[in-house]
PDB file of C-alpha atoms in Angstrom:
ATOM      1  CA  MET A 171      50.599  18.081 -45.460  1.00 62.00           C
ATOM      2  CA  ALA A 172      49.422  21.276 -46.041  1.00 80.00           C
ATOM      3  CA  LYS A 173      51.872  24.351 -45.928  1.00 94.00           C
ATOM      4  CA  VAL A 174      52.739  25.823 -42.688  1.00 96.00           C
ATOM      5  CA  LEU A 175      53.233  29.586 -43.310  1.00 97.00           C
ATOM      6  CA  ILE A 176      55.260  31.398 -40.006  1.00 98.00           C
ATOM      7  CA  VAL A 177      55.118  34.888 -39.827  1.00 97.00           C
ATOM      8  CA  TYR A 178      57.231  36.324 -36.711  1.00 97.00           C
ATOM      9  CA  CYS A 179      59.098  39.452 -35.547  1.00 95.00           C
ATOM     10  CA  SER A 180      62.377  39.469 -34.159  1.00 94.00           C
ATOM     11  CA  ARG A 181      64.354  42.164 -33.171  1.00 90.00           C
ATOM     12  CA  THR A 182      67.443  39.609 -30.593  1.00 91.00           C
ATOM     13  CA  GLY A 183      66.910  36.903 -32.820  1.00 94.00           C
ATOM     14  CA  ASN A 184      65.538  34.936 -30.011  1.00 92.00           C
ATOM     15  CA  THR A 185      61.815  34.657 -32.085  1.00 94.00           C
ATOM     16  CA  GLU A 186      63.312  34.383 -35.051  1.00 97.00           C
ATOM     17  CA  GLU A 187      65.013  31.361 -33.712  1.00 97.00           C
ATOM     18  CA  MET A 188      62.149  30.078 -32.092  1.00 95.00           C
ATOM     19  CA  ALA A 189      60.789  30.644 -35.983  1.00 98.00           C
ATOM     20  CA  LYS A 190      63.274  28.439 -37.155  1.00 98.00           C
ATOM     21  CA  ALA A 191      62.906  25.641 -34.348  1.00 97.00           C
ATOM     22  CA  LEU A 192      59.695  25.537 -35.366  1.00 95.00           C
ATOM     23  CA  GLU A 193      59.952  25.374 -39.213  1.00 97.00           C
ATOM     24  CA  GLN A 194      63.026  22.117 -38.318  1.00 97.00           C
ATOM     25  CA  GLY A 195      59.950  20.549 -36.390  1.00 95.00           C
ATOM     26  CA  ALA A 196      57.605  21.045 -38.430  1.00 94.00           C
ATOM     27  CA  LYS A 197      59.804  19.708 -41.217  1.00 95.00           C
ATOM     28  CA  THR A 198      60.716  16.483 -39.196  1.00 94.00           C
ATOM     29  CA  VAL A 199      56.253  15.319 -40.368  1.00 93.00           C
ATOM     30  CA  SER A 200      57.223  16.335 -43.227  1.00 92.00           C
ATOM     31  CA  ALA A 201      55.155  19.538 -44.143  1.00 93.00           C
ATOM     32  CA  GLU A 202      56.296  22.481 -45.856  1.00 96.00           C
ATOM     33  CA  VAL A 203      57.224  25.448 -44.565  1.00 98.00           C
ATOM     34  CA  VAL A 204      57.660  29.122 -45.559  1.00 98.00           C
ATOM     35  CA  ARG A 205      58.680  31.092 -42.992  1.00 98.00           C
ATOM     36  CA  LYS A 206      58.910  34.947 -43.529  1.00 98.00           C
ATOM     37  CA  LYS A 207      59.659  38.362 -41.525  1.00 98.00           C
ATOM     38  CA  ALA A 208      56.416  39.862 -40.705  1.00 98.00           C
ATOM     39  CA  THR A 209      57.696  42.677 -43.467  1.00 97.00           C
ATOM     40  CA  GLU A 210      57.744  40.356 -46.164  1.00 98.00           C
ATOM     41  CA  VAL A 211      54.250  38.960 -45.572  1.00 98.00           C
ATOM     42  CA  GLU A 212      51.685  39.337 -48.884  1.00 97.00           C
ATOM     43  CA  PRO A 213      47.735  38.186 -49.039  1.00 97.00           C
ATOM     44  CA  ALA A 214      48.978  35.011 -51.278  1.00 97.00           C
ATOM     45  CA  ASP A 215      50.865  33.722 -48.239  1.00 97.00           C
ATOM     46  CA  PHE A 216      48.244  33.626 -46.008  1.00 95.00           C
ATOM     47  CA  LEU A 217      45.600  31.990 -49.340  1.00 95.00           C
ATOM     48  CA  ASP A 218      47.979  28.970 -50.279  1.00 95.00           C
ATOM     49  CA  CYS A 219      48.882  27.740 -46.987  1.00 95.00           C
ATOM     50  CA  GLY A 220      47.159  25.298 -44.915  1.00 93.00           C
ATOM     51  CA  ALA A 221      48.455  26.190 -41.292  1.00 93.00           C
ATOM     52  CA  VAL A 222      49.966  29.533 -39.922  1.00 94.00           C
ATOM     53  CA  ALA A 223      52.297  30.340 -36.566  1.00 94.00           C
ATOM     54  CA  PHE A 224      52.602  34.136 -35.551  1.00 92.00           C
ATOM     55  CA  GLY A 225      55.858  34.705 -33.404  1.00 92.00           C
ATOM     56  CA  SER A 226      56.572  37.735 -31.785  1.00 89.00           C
ATOM     57  CA  PRO A 227      58.697  39.220 -28.742  1.00 88.00           C
ATOM     58  CA  THR A 228      57.064  41.610 -26.190  1.00 82.00           C
ATOM     59  CA  ASN A 229      56.909  45.039 -26.736  1.00 75.00           C
ATOM     60  CA  PHE A 230      56.323  47.115 -24.165  1.00 75.00           C
ATOM     61  CA  GLY A 231      53.852  44.315 -23.082  1.00 75.00           C
ATOM     62  CA  TYR A 232      52.206  44.287 -26.353  1.00 77.00           C
ATOM     63  CA  MET A 233      52.838  42.556 -30.012  1.00 82.00           C
ATOM     64  CA  ALA A 234      55.568  43.934 -32.226  1.00 87.00           C
ATOM     65  CA  GLY A 235      54.062  46.940 -34.688  1.00 88.00           C
ATOM     66  CA  ALA A 236      55.111  45.043 -37.726  1.00 94.00           C
ATOM     67  CA  LEU A 237      53.078  42.196 -37.050  1.00 91.00           C
ATOM     68  CA  LYS A 238      49.992  44.363 -35.728  1.00 89.00           C
ATOM     69  CA  GLU A 239      50.576  45.521 -39.276  1.00 94.00           C
ATOM     70  CA  VAL A 240      50.061  42.251 -40.656  1.00 94.00           C
ATOM     71  CA  PHE A 241      46.971  42.102 -38.667  1.00 88.00           C
ATOM     72  CA  ASP A 242      45.273  45.306 -39.355  1.00 88.00           C
ATOM     73  CA  SER A 243      46.786  45.793 -42.994  1.00 91.00           C
ATOM     74  CA  ILE A 244      46.546  42.060 -44.608  1.00 93.00           C
ATOM     75  CA  LEU A 245      44.344  39.917 -42.148  1.00 89.00           C
ATOM     76  CA  TRP A 246      41.486  42.187 -41.951  1.00 87.00           C
ATOM     77  CA  ASN A 247      41.252  42.774 -45.857  1.00 91.00           C
ATOM     78  CA  ILE A 248      41.059  39.126 -46.404  1.00 92.00           C
ATOM     79  CA  ARG A 249      39.525  37.829 -43.044  1.00 87.00           C
ATOM     80  CA  LYS A 250      36.733  36.361 -45.215  1.00 86.00           C
ATOM     81  CA  GLN A 251      39.113  33.964 -46.854  1.00 90.00           C
ATOM     82  CA  VAL A 252      40.777  32.490 -43.472  1.00 88.00           C
ATOM     83  CA  THR A 253      38.220  32.542 -41.332  1.00 83.00           C
ATOM     84  CA  GLY A 254      38.637  28.887 -39.891  1.00 82.00           C
ATOM     85  CA  LEU A 255      42.343  29.067 -40.832  1.00 86.00           C
ATOM     86  CA  PRO A 256      44.533  26.859 -38.250  1.00 88.00           C
ATOM     87  CA  TYR A 257      47.106  28.935 -36.587  1.00 86.00           C
ATOM     88  CA  ALA A 258      49.084  28.752 -33.612  1.00 86.00           C
ATOM     89  CA  THR A 259      51.184  31.654 -31.579  1.00 85.00           C
ATOM     90  CA  PHE A 260      54.394  31.535 -29.573  1.00 88.00           C
ATOM     91  CA  GLY A 261      56.836  34.655 -28.234  1.00 83.00           C
ATOM     92  CA  SER A 262      59.609  35.387 -26.545  1.00 82.00           C
ATOM     93  CA  GLY A 263      60.395  38.711 -23.953  1.00 72.00           C
ATOM     94  CA  GLN A 264      62.456  38.933 -20.865  1.00 68.00           C
ATOM     95  CA  ARG A 265      59.473  39.529 -18.791  1.00 66.00           C
ATOM     96  CA  GLY A 266      56.783  37.104 -20.513  1.00 63.00           C
ATOM     97  CA  THR A 267      54.544  36.675 -22.838  1.00 61.00           C
ATOM     98  CA  ALA A 268      51.438  35.552 -21.349  1.00 65.00           C
ATOM     99  CA  LYS A 269      50.157  39.494 -22.494  1.00 63.00           C
ATOM    100  CA  VAL A 270      51.411  39.612 -25.913  1.00 63.00           C
ATOM    101  CA  LEU A 271      49.866  35.470 -26.850  1.00 64.00           C
ATOM    102  CA  GLU A 272      46.722  36.646 -25.197  1.00 68.00           C
ATOM    103  CA  VAL A 273      46.800  39.958 -27.549  1.00 66.00           C
ATOM    104  CA  ILE A 274      47.198  37.233 -30.960  1.00 67.00           C
ATOM    105  CA  GLU A 275      44.771  34.589 -30.249  1.00 66.00           C
ATOM    106  CA  GLY A 276      41.933  37.565 -29.322  1.00 65.00           C
ATOM    107  CA  MET A 277      42.445  38.409 -33.231  1.00 63.00           C
ATOM    108  CA  PRO A 278      39.120  37.968 -34.027  1.00 59.00           C
ATOM    109  CA  ILE A 279      40.038  37.323 -37.733  1.00 59.00           C
ATOM    110  CA  PHE A 280      40.137  33.592 -37.385  1.00 56.00           C
ATOM    111  CA  ALA A 281      37.122  32.977 -35.940  1.00 50.00           C
ATOM    112  CA  ILE A 282      33.903  32.368 -36.916  1.00 43.00           C
ATOM    113  CA  GLU A 283      32.537  35.556 -38.997  1.00 43.00           C
ATOM    114  CA  LYS A 284      30.136  36.945 -38.133  1.00 39.00           C
ATOM    115  CA  GLY A 285      29.120  39.520 -40.680  1.00 39.00           C
ATOM    116  CA  TRP A 286      31.027  42.141 -39.820  1.00 35.00           C
TER     117      TRP A 286
END
């Protein structure tokens, strides 16, 4: 089974608990799982996985800055290598997570490369 990478940000611990639950769930089907905070993840982590899950709290209606930095600084530079990589999103927030998840899912990094 492919390695699953879980990348998340958590200030209060809620999103981290969700990341841990996701990790445990994946392990029940014998998946190899690597769980890292957004500030700890490296390009090689993405190149060495078969799927990735992104988790973020809602910060002012948007994803956490550290996770946005992963998209801007890491994934953008390796976008051709990770195009088509399966991914999932999860989030936490007192006022809802719909906007955060919509923003993450709208990132073009994993979409079909169109030459940009």
